[in-house]
């Protein structure tokens, strides 16, 4: 059995699957040895971003010859409104769709799904097979009409988990170093909060609700400034399916928003530490007209980080678009977009 995957998060999941799959199974009452190996095979992209198992299998067979092939991919797959966790085809090929596992316990869920696929393909004895319905999922006939089967999850919670899994595959924390110019602009603007007493007085007079509103506005401004000028929001001309377009736009929004929050948290921590070191409690008390507390330092850093994030949003417009694409999309979708761009030019 060969477990193959693209680069990126899918390869990490594939490594966990290879390590956990059993070395034997019971078939027709006899113990059969299973040899599992992993390989990184560039699975060809498609114009729509769909999961073409037939093309993948041909690509794998060009490099190696396995009895059973399990493809692990970052492609989000759905059948109707239900996300697909796994798929089997022709009794020799299976696929795991990593985004359907969500964000938590991804490797554990992937191993369980891989076991289910393996047992379906080799038709293991009932005593060693997993139930055909587990994790609120069930096997059903594929819409391909070729006798294939797909493992479906629930439509409502499954779609939420699918989008969150797409965000996880995108690894949104990579956006922080990509937006180094935005972070530099935000840090410079936040420095005013450390050295100007008017910012201290303003922060000390603000309520928790007002500080929250300013912070939320700053993060939204950063998110919008990254998405729209860089063309990350998909339109009908790029992806015709309304459901897929909504799904990818939701994942893009979640990825950039999470990245902006990571940058905001980093900026807040730096400003708070700087304020504690630079501003003495006595001097802060003299400026705000009352005894200074730790809450005053917290409010000061909160306001300064918010103002700095707004300034950083402008700085994000000078970041390289290719770097932003690389940081906001998983490996599979990035390759697809680059292929589409090359074809159109």
PDB file of C-alpha atoms in Angstrom, residues 13-119:
ATOM      1  CA  UNK A  13      -0.957  13.967   7.828  1.00  0.00           C
ATOM      2  CA  UNK A  14       0.239  11.282   5.405  1.00  0.00           C
ATOM      3  CA  UNK A  15       3.301  10.613   7.579  1.00  0.00           C
ATOM      4  CA  UNK A  16       1.016  10.066  10.587  1.00  0.00           C
ATOM      5  CA  UNK A  17      -1.114   7.655   8.546  1.00  0.00           C
ATOM      6  CA  UNK A  18       1.926   5.639   7.424  1.00  0.00           C
ATOM      7  CA  UNK A  19       3.146   5.364  11.017  1.00  0.00           C
ATOM      8  CA  UNK A  20      -0.215   4.179  12.396  1.00  0.00           C
ATOM      9  CA  UNK A  21      -1.590   1.796   9.755  1.00  0.00           C
ATOM     10  CA  UNK A  22      -1.438  -1.873  10.819  1.00  0.00           C
ATOM     11  CA  UNK A  23       1.076  -4.337   9.391  1.00  0.00           C
ATOM     12  CA  UNK A  24      -1.528  -7.059   8.950  1.00  0.00           C
ATOM     13  CA  UNK A  25      -5.244  -7.711   8.525  1.00  0.00           C
ATOM     14  CA  UNK A  26      -7.585 -10.687   8.569  1.00  0.00           C
ATOM     15  CA  UNK A  27      -8.946 -11.551   5.113  1.00  0.00           C
ATOM     16  CA  UNK A  28     -11.085 -14.682   4.637  1.00  0.00           C
ATOM     17  CA  UNK A  29     -10.011 -15.858   8.052  1.00  0.00           C
ATOM     18  CA  UNK A  30      -6.305 -15.628   7.228  1.00  0.00           C
ATOM     19  CA  UNK A  31      -3.716 -13.187   8.479  1.00  0.00           C
ATOM     20  CA  UNK A  32      -2.342 -11.107   5.616  1.00  0.00           C
ATOM     21  CA  UNK A  33       0.754  -8.929   5.766  1.00  0.00           C
ATOM     22  CA  UNK A  34       0.409  -5.262   4.801  1.00  0.00           C
ATOM     23  CA  UNK A  35       3.463  -3.287   3.758  1.00  0.00           C
ATOM     24  CA  UNK A  36       2.874   0.463   3.896  1.00  0.00           C
ATOM     25  CA  UNK A  37       5.195   3.090   2.430  1.00  0.00           C
ATOM     26  CA  UNK A  38       4.877   6.827   1.955  1.00  0.00           C
ATOM     27  CA  UNK A  39       5.833   8.980  -0.999  1.00  0.00           C
ATOM     28  CA  UNK A  40       5.533  12.608  -2.036  1.00  0.00           C
ATOM     29  CA  UNK A  41       4.053  12.711  -5.530  1.00  0.00           C
ATOM     30  CA  UNK A  42       3.028  15.978  -7.254  1.00  0.00           C
ATOM     31  CA  UNK A  43      -0.668  15.364  -7.905  1.00  0.00           C
ATOM     32  CA  UNK A  44      -1.690  17.279 -11.066  1.00  0.00           C
ATOM     33  CA  UNK A  45      -3.875  20.369 -10.518  1.00  0.00           C
ATOM     34  CA  UNK A  46      -7.201  20.922 -12.256  1.00  0.00           C
ATOM     35  CA  UNK A  47      -8.947  24.062 -13.453  1.00  0.00           C
ATOM     36  CA  UNK A  48     -11.716  23.794 -10.845  1.00  0.00           C
ATOM     37  CA  UNK A  49      -9.628  22.529  -7.950  1.00  0.00           C
ATOM     38  CA  UNK A  50     -11.627  19.267  -7.853  1.00  0.00           C
ATOM     39  CA  UNK A  51     -10.219  15.898  -6.847  1.00  0.00           C
ATOM     40  CA  UNK A  52      -9.546  13.858 -10.030  1.00  0.00           C
ATOM     41  CA  UNK A  53      -8.684  10.448  -8.559  1.00  0.00           C
ATOM     42  CA  UNK A  54      -8.131   8.982 -12.017  1.00  0.00           C
ATOM     43  CA  UNK A  55      -5.457  11.561 -12.892  1.00  0.00           C
ATOM     44  CA  UNK A  56      -3.847  11.185  -9.494  1.00  0.00           C
ATOM     45  CA  UNK A  57      -3.621   7.415  -9.834  1.00  0.00           C
ATOM     46  CA  UNK A  58      -2.018   7.725 -13.285  1.00  0.00           C
ATOM     47  CA  UNK A  59       0.523  10.172 -11.842  1.00  0.00           C
ATOM     48  CA  UNK A  60       1.327   7.800  -8.971  1.00  0.00           C
ATOM     49  CA  UNK A  61       1.698   4.754 -11.242  1.00  0.00           C
ATOM     50  CA  UNK A  62       4.176   6.708 -13.355  1.00  0.00           C
ATOM     51  CA  UNK A  63       6.530   6.775 -10.343  1.00  0.00           C
ATOM     52  CA  UNK A  64       5.735   3.575  -8.443  1.00  0.00           C
ATOM     53  CA  UNK A  65       3.648   0.423  -8.601  1.00  0.00           C
ATOM     54  CA  UNK A  66       1.447  -0.273  -5.584  1.00  0.00           C
ATOM     55  CA  UNK A  67      -1.321  -2.808  -5.051  1.00  0.00           C
ATOM     56  CA  UNK A  68      -3.330  -0.156  -3.202  1.00  0.00           C
ATOM     57  CA  UNK A  69      -2.907   3.607  -3.392  1.00  0.00           C
ATOM     58  CA  UNK A  70      -4.156   6.075  -0.779  1.00  0.00           C
ATOM     59  CA  UNK A  71      -3.964   9.747  -1.844  1.00  0.00           C
ATOM     60  CA  UNK A  72      -3.883  12.349   0.929  1.00  0.00           C
ATOM     61  CA  UNK A  73      -4.820  15.793  -0.353  1.00  0.00           C
ATOM     62  CA  UNK A  74      -5.651  19.320   0.769  1.00  0.00           C
ATOM     63  CA  UNK A  75      -8.458  19.448  -1.793  1.00  0.00           C
ATOM     64  CA  UNK A  76     -11.881  20.081  -0.216  1.00  0.00           C
ATOM     65  CA  UNK A  77     -14.351  17.555  -1.635  1.00  0.00           C
ATOM     66  CA  UNK A  78     -18.123  17.574  -1.322  1.00  0.00           C
ATOM     67  CA  UNK A  79     -21.034  15.596  -2.673  1.00  0.00           C
ATOM     68  CA  UNK A  80     -24.065  17.809  -2.858  1.00  0.00           C
ATOM     69  CA  UNK A  81     -24.101  19.728   0.405  1.00  0.00           C
ATOM     70  CA  UNK A  82     -22.187  17.081   2.366  1.00  0.00           C
ATOM     71  CA  UNK A  83     -18.401  17.209   2.753  1.00  0.00           C
ATOM     72  CA  UNK A  84     -16.523  14.051   1.766  1.00  0.00           C
ATOM     73  CA  UNK A  85     -14.004  12.691   4.261  1.00  0.00           C
ATOM     74  CA  UNK A  86     -12.714   9.795   2.183  1.00  0.00           C
ATOM     75  CA  UNK A  87     -13.354   7.999  -1.088  1.00  0.00           C
ATOM     76  CA  UNK A  88     -12.697   4.578  -2.594  1.00  0.00           C
ATOM     77  CA  UNK A  89     -12.499   3.627  -6.253  1.00  0.00           C
ATOM     78  CA  UNK A  90     -12.078   0.379  -8.231  1.00  0.00           C
ATOM     79  CA  UNK A  91     -11.050  -1.556  -5.121  1.00  0.00           C
ATOM     80  CA  UNK A  92      -7.492  -0.287  -5.479  1.00  0.00           C
ATOM     81  CA  UNK A  93      -7.564   3.447  -4.878  1.00  0.00           C
ATOM     82  CA  UNK A  94      -8.615   5.602  -1.946  1.00  0.00           C
ATOM     83  CA  UNK A  95      -8.369   9.237  -0.980  1.00  0.00           C
ATOM     84  CA  UNK A  96      -8.425  11.262   2.218  1.00  0.00           C
ATOM     85  CA  UNK A  97      -9.507  14.891   2.068  1.00  0.00           C
ATOM     86  CA  UNK A  98      -7.674  16.631   4.897  1.00  0.00           C
ATOM     87  CA  UNK A  99      -9.881  19.770   5.179  1.00  0.00           C
ATOM     88  CA  UNK A 100     -12.863  17.606   6.171  1.00  0.00           C
ATOM     89  CA  UNK A 101     -11.071  16.656   9.403  1.00  0.00           C
ATOM     90  CA  UNK A 102     -11.332  20.218  10.756  1.00  0.00           C
ATOM     91  CA  UNK A 103      -8.685  21.795  12.971  1.00  0.00           C
ATOM     92  CA  UNK A 104      -8.495  19.577  16.067  1.00  0.00           C
ATOM     93  CA  UNK A 105      -7.196  16.000  16.286  1.00  0.00           C
ATOM     94  CA  UNK A 106      -6.603  16.011  12.532  1.00  0.00           C
ATOM     95  CA  UNK A 107      -4.023  13.217  12.575  1.00  0.00           C
ATOM     96  CA  UNK A 108      -6.172  10.971  14.790  1.00  0.00           C
ATOM     97  CA  UNK A 109      -9.192  11.447  12.548  1.00  0.00           C
ATOM     98  CA  UNK A 110      -7.102  10.906   9.430  1.00  0.00           C
ATOM     99  CA  UNK A 111      -5.727   7.619  10.772  1.00  0.00           C
ATOM    100  CA  UNK A 112      -9.253   6.419  11.636  1.00  0.00           C
ATOM    101  CA  UNK A 113     -10.478   7.323   8.136  1.00  0.00           C
ATOM    102  CA  UNK A 114      -7.436   5.655   6.544  1.00  0.00           C
ATOM    103  CA  UNK A 115      -8.223   2.451   8.458  1.00  0.00           C
ATOM    104  CA  UNK A 116     -11.812   2.610   7.209  1.00  0.00           C
ATOM    105  CA  UNK A 117     -10.618   3.050   3.624  1.00  0.00           C
ATOM    106  CA  UNK A 118      -8.082   0.230   3.939  1.00  0.00           C
ATOM    107  CA  UNK A 119     -10.660  -2.194   5.337  1.00  0.00           C
TER     108      UNK A 119
END
